[in-house]
């Protein structure tokens, strides 16, 4: 704990104060020294220049140039070094100095000499000054190795190392028996050669035990004579013997005074093994490559008195085994160096590594990043020194400002983890502090320049005299003081990342000044502010031209009317568009892709929907411009000034009160938190499981109507009235100057109109507060109503945020419901009371700057966090599901791909997101979620689904949201909070300590009190969404009994037969010679499959106990009937007798299927666990084919299209066995069931991409087998999904509570590094739903099951809402509506001119014609009538085609031809009726019922007075082909057939003119059977 605190103080507090510099004990001295001196240089350079030189341009140039040069050199060197590490090759350099350092830790020996030679083969030597002869010996060997080229000794290498721990000086005084001098010879060779050499060396040592070399010179000369030789198999013994004699002789001279010591005494005095004495010889790096098989080492110990102890032999295995026992500190290190090219042909060696360089300086991977860093360093130095020269800082504050400059510049070189914002790390972190410094210094410099002017104006606004000089001076001092506090500001984390700050700043400007919506990214924020500025600049020009000259009340300038019209048009269009430009870009891409027929792969929003919105805006904006121009030009607002404004204010207040307060309160689950149930209930409120879409209620129609009337009529009229009145006043008297007045008028009008169009939920309250405050409280402070309304809209928005924050704080720290999650919470609770004033101050500041107020470590102490946009999270995090399409094959075969429940269940939240995308915007507009605004958070709670929905952007007809799905089986804390939001309080009868009960339909006092002290509220209890109902059964329970497993195998084999017979390749397989040859053994009746690990009497229906296996005869005895039944259903007959190839192939596949199951079950099918494991393996599609069944590889479709789907179908049939046992035993019912399941049921594994595709495609029923491994449980679940309407509870949470808890988790986990999984801040707190909110954070802060991308829902996709408004208004819709109305009028006029018969006569005529067919019974007539009516309501695609084009044509494409026929026709209604009754009796019997029965249908299509017009049109259409009685009668007959006979070809129309030989028209008889 203490070390963690010290580390936090060092890397957190101190690094934040200095900009990133701190002493890191884990780094080497070089890095820490460089950091220190660099920091001192950056601090002292501006301070010394400012104090030593006058404030001139020369000093500024020197400072900026110095900083720029230093940064260029550092960044260039850093970039080149990283480039060298990326592209260069590392050269390994083994250093014996490291070996000597390891020895120095034990013996304090003297410094060693390092010899390195540039060839790629290193000969290692460590020498000591005491033994110079050994230096000469090793050098001679080094030279011999150096002279040889690389190719000559790549296979046989020598490594001679002298290890001596007997040193001069103080070490020599302590020489004893343990001091050793050893020589190691290493040669690589094969194992056989190594063994032979070892035996030869041992034998040579025994033979030459008495041989001694008398002089050192002769020995050295003998060795130098072999200088050009390399040790190999032939001369290796010579090297060993020669070095042994040399070492023995040399050692005898140095240890002659210790000859009397016995080896036993050595062991007694130093009871160490040879390995413990010399821990370094076997840890030497070997030059042998890994490809060589063995290595032989000979260690010569010169001090050994016994010859058998003088030499030790090691093979490669011995060395590795012994080296594993050696401590890492005792092993010598290999230094790696890189070659850095300074100039062409000039290289230097760099003994450095990448990790050390990264610890020294941060890496900038791109050239652009380096250039930006250098530019930012220059800008910091320039702006900082300019302010120093201007004298903005005095005395000690000069040093403080230089400290801030140094911290900003140092952060461009090295950024520590602790200094980074708590939101995470990205590439912009390094530029954050410097960017903020540049922004503040630029503002201070700008204010300093403005203060130098002498003509600053003095203005009066809202009764307050504003002296610009004093205001600017105060603002400058405020910015200077804030600049001083940069170290503290970054320490407590009040500044976000620079990109987050940019999004936040642009979003707040766009929302509060221009009425925009929330931003979803940096590009979105820039795009939104740019389009608002473009609209403002266009409107400014019109308004400036209109207000430049005064005008009277009787005449409004056309320029001002045009300005008002454009203001309404721009406001409406901007409110209808999303702030994300990718939507518009997607629309363009979709149009291009649709031209290439590729648009089907792009998800919603579709191209058609975006096109519909744009076309609708064109029409609506055109109409709105014309109406606005006309209304403002009529001077109605000036002429009726007091009356119009009063009426509009009263209307806005009344409509707003009813729409946004009364109706939402009456629809809440607990209206006013007193009533126990909703007053306005939906139809689904009392239904247990609604099976249909939510029914549209009358109050929902009223709500939509009032909402549209309010935002499209009332508020535009109020704003236009205020614009007209204020514009008239400003044209005569300018208050703040012409430009300022015009700018304020334009900005206020744009903001008020856009906010009214987007979300007018709180506009009526803002309007009422504006009227009350400026007309009653402070009437003299009012400037103009438009400006008052604009200012009050901002103030009221902040007041709502303040109330939400105070409500969150009071609910969270209420002592009677506090939930202490840890001991710190109990400690912090009483200490929060004395700091209430500071808490209130923080609340006010966080409200002004829109920053979260987070509970510190989840306690009652609140601290402010850094500002964030409405989207809150900087990273666009979303869940990616793991399946077979994005995982490796080895994980699919050996493991369960994404087998955890969270990954598998995330698909349900993804489908829920799709459902919300279609319905959310429409449901919000219908008032089903109550009042809402940008940033609101809701929880959708169902039986197993619990999702947090975050509303990010609210537009006019669009909503952008993000869904965060929580775990199905959450933690204990989550379950407690889910119970809190699902349990009801209606049965609570308590009041304080007693239970007196409550009034009918009312809540008790305790229940009402408790509901008021919650940060959440239930808005609806029966909110319907399309989803999937999940039912699961334990597969072990269903297959526990052997008979049930036998039944599953039976269904498995029957399914194989079914899929085999229905395969389109069946004929190919039966005729394939290779397949028939491979199945030759299966054609024999005496063939027996006797694999006891596959076939068993317990699970195989066709098992023959006496034969101990399965035969063809037993197979036919069980499955031949099923084979013949399936073959009989085929269109093409197939031979299916006992000896047919079909039976042979079915028998072979049945054996293959069972053998695959046995192989997957590890040949232990009798065990239930093994059986389930094997069946699940086959269900996934993992088939392990035995050698006997390799014939199936002739065509893999036998596996993929026959066996694999049979495994899955058998599982469903086995489930049906428990519900309808008798039915599944019949072949016909089983066949029909499999056929139906093939088309209606999706059966596949959840890791199959087809599963996700089926779910997102809204398939009705799905089945899968899931292997669940969780908390030691290993279960197999059969999961069935049924698509239905799921009922959710909609809970609205205080959005400031959600933002505060999210910010607290970021601060605790990232900044304070609290990794405790049971930390107090995530314990359950029912009043704030703390665990559910915190678990919905982005990973790794939270643990949501699914996080959706930002998704936009449009009102046009809601079916119920479209039924109310009739869809989007477009030119095509208007043209179709006008054409239909014009045709109705034209038809009625023709009917009234050509005949005096009204609609009642037509009905009588139809009834008469019906009565003429007396030869039919009345029952037959009524049945025919009913049958036709049922056909008339069928979809057009389901009706039989006809061969006539006569009939009511309503298509817009045929309008021109219809009008032409109307103009050329002279037939009357009487003629058409007469043609009906002039038919022969058999036709009349058919036609008369049609005419009478179609009267209701045609009345529905054309209106009550248009039935005759329909007949006239039919007659006219037929008259083009000839004005004969038969043609007219056929036309009249066809008109009775309804609109299903409109679409017929031109050839059929020509054929209608031809007559049969018996005098009947062809089309009349053709159309008759369709009746």
PDB file of C-alpha atoms in Angstrom, residues 997-1103:
ATOM      1  CA  UNK A 997     -54.051   1.931   4.631  1.00  0.00           C
ATOM      2  CA  UNK A 998     -54.617   4.333   1.769  1.00  0.00           C
ATOM      3  CA  UNK A 999     -57.409   5.869  -0.255  1.00  0.00           C
ATOM      4  CA  UNK A1000     -58.726   4.012  -3.315  1.00  0.00           C
ATOM      5  CA  UNK A1001     -56.476   4.389  -6.353  1.00  0.00           C
ATOM      6  CA  UNK A1002     -53.963   6.295  -4.240  1.00  0.00           C
ATOM      7  CA  UNK A1003     -50.559   5.435  -2.769  1.00  0.00           C
ATOM      8  CA  UNK A1004     -49.814   5.248   0.901  1.00  0.00           C
ATOM      9  CA  UNK A1005     -47.843   7.995   2.576  1.00  0.00           C
ATOM     10  CA  UNK A1006     -44.698   5.907   2.912  1.00  0.00           C
ATOM     11  CA  UNK A1007     -44.840   4.813  -0.717  1.00  0.00           C
ATOM     12  CA  UNK A1008     -45.351   8.350  -1.952  1.00  0.00           C
ATOM     13  CA  UNK A1009     -42.515   9.584   0.250  1.00  0.00           C
ATOM     14  CA  UNK A1010     -40.107   6.885  -0.917  1.00  0.00           C
ATOM     15  CA  UNK A1011     -40.887   7.513  -4.594  1.00  0.00           C
ATOM     16  CA  UNK A1012     -39.922  11.134  -4.184  1.00  0.00           C
ATOM     17  CA  UNK A1013     -36.495  10.164  -2.889  1.00  0.00           C
ATOM     18  CA  UNK A1014     -35.436   8.197  -5.936  1.00  0.00           C
ATOM     19  CA  UNK A1015     -33.224   9.291  -8.815  1.00  0.00           C
ATOM     20  CA  UNK A1016     -35.406   7.332 -11.230  1.00  0.00           C
ATOM     21  CA  UNK A1017     -39.082   7.096 -12.112  1.00  0.00           C
ATOM     22  CA  UNK A1018     -41.203   4.504 -13.902  1.00  0.00           C
ATOM     23  CA  UNK A1019     -42.653   6.085 -17.035  1.00  0.00           C
ATOM     24  CA  UNK A1020     -44.461   3.075 -18.541  1.00  0.00           C
ATOM     25  CA  UNK A1021     -44.989  -0.569 -17.643  1.00  0.00           C
ATOM     26  CA  UNK A1022     -46.248  -2.050 -20.913  1.00  0.00           C
ATOM     27  CA  UNK A1023     -43.957  -0.742 -23.583  1.00  0.00           C
ATOM     28  CA  UNK A1024     -43.939  -3.187 -26.478  1.00  0.00           C
ATOM     29  CA  UNK A1025     -40.995  -4.001 -28.695  1.00  0.00           C
ATOM     30  CA  UNK A1026     -40.359  -6.831 -31.088  1.00  0.00           C
ATOM     31  CA  UNK A1027     -37.963  -9.306 -29.563  1.00  0.00           C
ATOM     32  CA  UNK A1028     -37.343 -12.945 -28.884  1.00  0.00           C
ATOM     33  CA  UNK A1029     -38.710 -15.009 -26.059  1.00  0.00           C
ATOM     34  CA  UNK A1030     -36.082 -17.462 -24.864  1.00  0.00           C
ATOM     35  CA  UNK A1031     -36.953 -20.921 -23.600  1.00  0.00           C
ATOM     36  CA  UNK A1032     -34.249 -23.350 -22.579  1.00  0.00           C
ATOM     37  CA  UNK A1033     -34.251 -27.007 -21.618  1.00  0.00           C
ATOM     38  CA  UNK A1034     -31.485 -29.041 -20.117  1.00  0.00           C
ATOM     39  CA  UNK A1035     -30.281 -31.519 -22.734  1.00  0.00           C
ATOM     40  CA  UNK A1036     -28.968 -33.880 -20.066  1.00  0.00           C
ATOM     41  CA  UNK A1037     -32.457 -34.229 -18.633  1.00  0.00           C
ATOM     42  CA  UNK A1038     -33.954 -34.950 -22.046  1.00  0.00           C
ATOM     43  CA  UNK A1039     -31.316 -37.546 -22.918  1.00  0.00           C
ATOM     44  CA  UNK A1040     -30.693 -39.123 -19.540  1.00  0.00           C
ATOM     45  CA  UNK A1041     -32.524 -42.354 -20.416  1.00  0.00           C
ATOM     46  CA  UNK A1042     -31.143 -44.668 -23.078  1.00  0.00           C
ATOM     47  CA  UNK A1043     -34.515 -44.897 -24.772  1.00  0.00           C
ATOM     48  CA  UNK A1044     -34.511 -41.156 -25.335  1.00  0.00           C
ATOM     49  CA  UNK A1045     -31.037 -41.339 -26.837  1.00  0.00           C
ATOM     50  CA  UNK A1046     -32.214 -44.180 -29.047  1.00  0.00           C
ATOM     51  CA  UNK A1047     -35.110 -42.010 -30.173  1.00  0.00           C
ATOM     52  CA  UNK A1048     -32.714 -39.186 -31.008  1.00  0.00           C
ATOM     53  CA  UNK A1049     -30.566 -41.536 -33.114  1.00  0.00           C
ATOM     54  CA  UNK A1050     -33.684 -42.750 -34.891  1.00  0.00           C
ATOM     55  CA  UNK A1051     -34.723 -39.218 -35.778  1.00  0.00           C
ATOM     56  CA  UNK A1052     -31.150 -38.538 -36.794  1.00  0.00           C
ATOM     57  CA  UNK A1053     -31.147 -41.377 -39.321  1.00  0.00           C
ATOM     58  CA  UNK A1054     -34.621 -40.539 -40.613  1.00  0.00           C
ATOM     59  CA  UNK A1055     -33.546 -36.956 -41.138  1.00  0.00           C
ATOM     60  CA  UNK A1056     -30.500 -38.168 -43.076  1.00  0.00           C
ATOM     61  CA  UNK A1057     -32.806 -40.188 -45.330  1.00  0.00           C
ATOM     62  CA  UNK A1058     -35.140 -37.212 -45.770  1.00  0.00           C
ATOM     63  CA  UNK A1059     -32.388 -34.789 -46.761  1.00  0.00           C
ATOM     64  CA  UNK A1060     -30.812 -37.412 -49.006  1.00  0.00           C
ATOM     65  CA  UNK A1061     -34.027 -38.039 -50.919  1.00  0.00           C
ATOM     66  CA  UNK A1062     -34.739 -34.301 -51.264  1.00  0.00           C
ATOM     67  CA  UNK A1063     -31.269 -33.397 -52.410  1.00  0.00           C
ATOM     68  CA  UNK A1064     -31.092 -32.195 -56.031  1.00  0.00           C
ATOM     69  CA  UNK A1065     -27.887 -34.199 -56.410  1.00  0.00           C
ATOM     70  CA  UNK A1066     -29.475 -37.537 -55.555  1.00  0.00           C
ATOM     71  CA  UNK A1067     -29.503 -38.802 -59.128  1.00  0.00           C
ATOM     72  CA  UNK A1068     -25.864 -37.781 -59.536  1.00  0.00           C
ATOM     73  CA  UNK A1069     -24.827 -39.640 -56.410  1.00  0.00           C
ATOM     74  CA  UNK A1070     -26.726 -42.762 -57.390  1.00  0.00           C
ATOM     75  CA  UNK A1071     -25.023 -42.803 -60.789  1.00  0.00           C
ATOM     76  CA  UNK A1072     -21.543 -41.929 -59.571  1.00  0.00           C
ATOM     77  CA  UNK A1073     -19.286 -44.895 -60.271  1.00  0.00           C
ATOM     78  CA  UNK A1074     -16.765 -43.947 -57.596  1.00  0.00           C
ATOM     79  CA  UNK A1075     -19.426 -43.771 -54.926  1.00  0.00           C
ATOM     80  CA  UNK A1076     -20.949 -47.063 -56.000  1.00  0.00           C
ATOM     81  CA  UNK A1077     -17.586 -48.745 -55.961  1.00  0.00           C
ATOM     82  CA  UNK A1078     -16.809 -47.433 -52.500  1.00  0.00           C
ATOM     83  CA  UNK A1079     -20.189 -48.644 -51.245  1.00  0.00           C
ATOM     84  CA  UNK A1080     -19.834 -52.120 -52.709  1.00  0.00           C
ATOM     85  CA  UNK A1081     -19.483 -53.683 -49.275  1.00  0.00           C
ATOM     86  CA  UNK A1082     -22.717 -52.088 -48.087  1.00  0.00           C
ATOM     87  CA  UNK A1083     -24.703 -53.841 -50.832  1.00  0.00           C
ATOM     88  CA  UNK A1084     -24.104 -57.233 -49.260  1.00  0.00           C
ATOM     89  CA  UNK A1085     -26.824 -58.415 -46.933  1.00  0.00           C
ATOM     90  CA  UNK A1086     -24.371 -60.241 -44.700  1.00  0.00           C
ATOM     91  CA  UNK A1087     -22.281 -57.114 -44.143  1.00  0.00           C
ATOM     92  CA  UNK A1088     -22.148 -56.372 -40.437  1.00  0.00           C
ATOM     93  CA  UNK A1089     -20.977 -53.185 -38.745  1.00  0.00           C
ATOM     94  CA  UNK A1090     -19.603 -54.434 -35.440  1.00  0.00           C
ATOM     95  CA  UNK A1091     -17.854 -51.444 -33.961  1.00  0.00           C
ATOM     96  CA  UNK A1092     -18.765 -51.789 -30.256  1.00  0.00           C
ATOM     97  CA  UNK A1093     -17.698 -48.206 -29.548  1.00  0.00           C
ATOM     98  CA  UNK A1094     -20.194 -46.873 -32.092  1.00  0.00           C
ATOM     99  CA  UNK A1095     -23.139 -49.257 -32.239  1.00  0.00           C
ATOM    100  CA  UNK A1096     -24.990 -50.392 -29.186  1.00  0.00           C
ATOM    101  CA  UNK A1097     -28.243 -52.115 -28.442  1.00  0.00           C
ATOM    102  CA  UNK A1098     -29.027 -49.277 -26.040  1.00  0.00           C
ATOM    103  CA  UNK A1099     -29.146 -46.486 -28.600  1.00  0.00           C
ATOM    104  CA  UNK A1100     -29.530 -48.150 -32.040  1.00  0.00           C
ATOM    105  CA  UNK A1101     -32.966 -49.240 -33.147  1.00  0.00           C
ATOM    106  CA  UNK A1102     -31.578 -51.545 -35.865  1.00  0.00           C
ATOM    107  CA  UNK A1103     -28.987 -53.230 -33.663  1.00  0.00           C
TER     108      UNK A1103
END
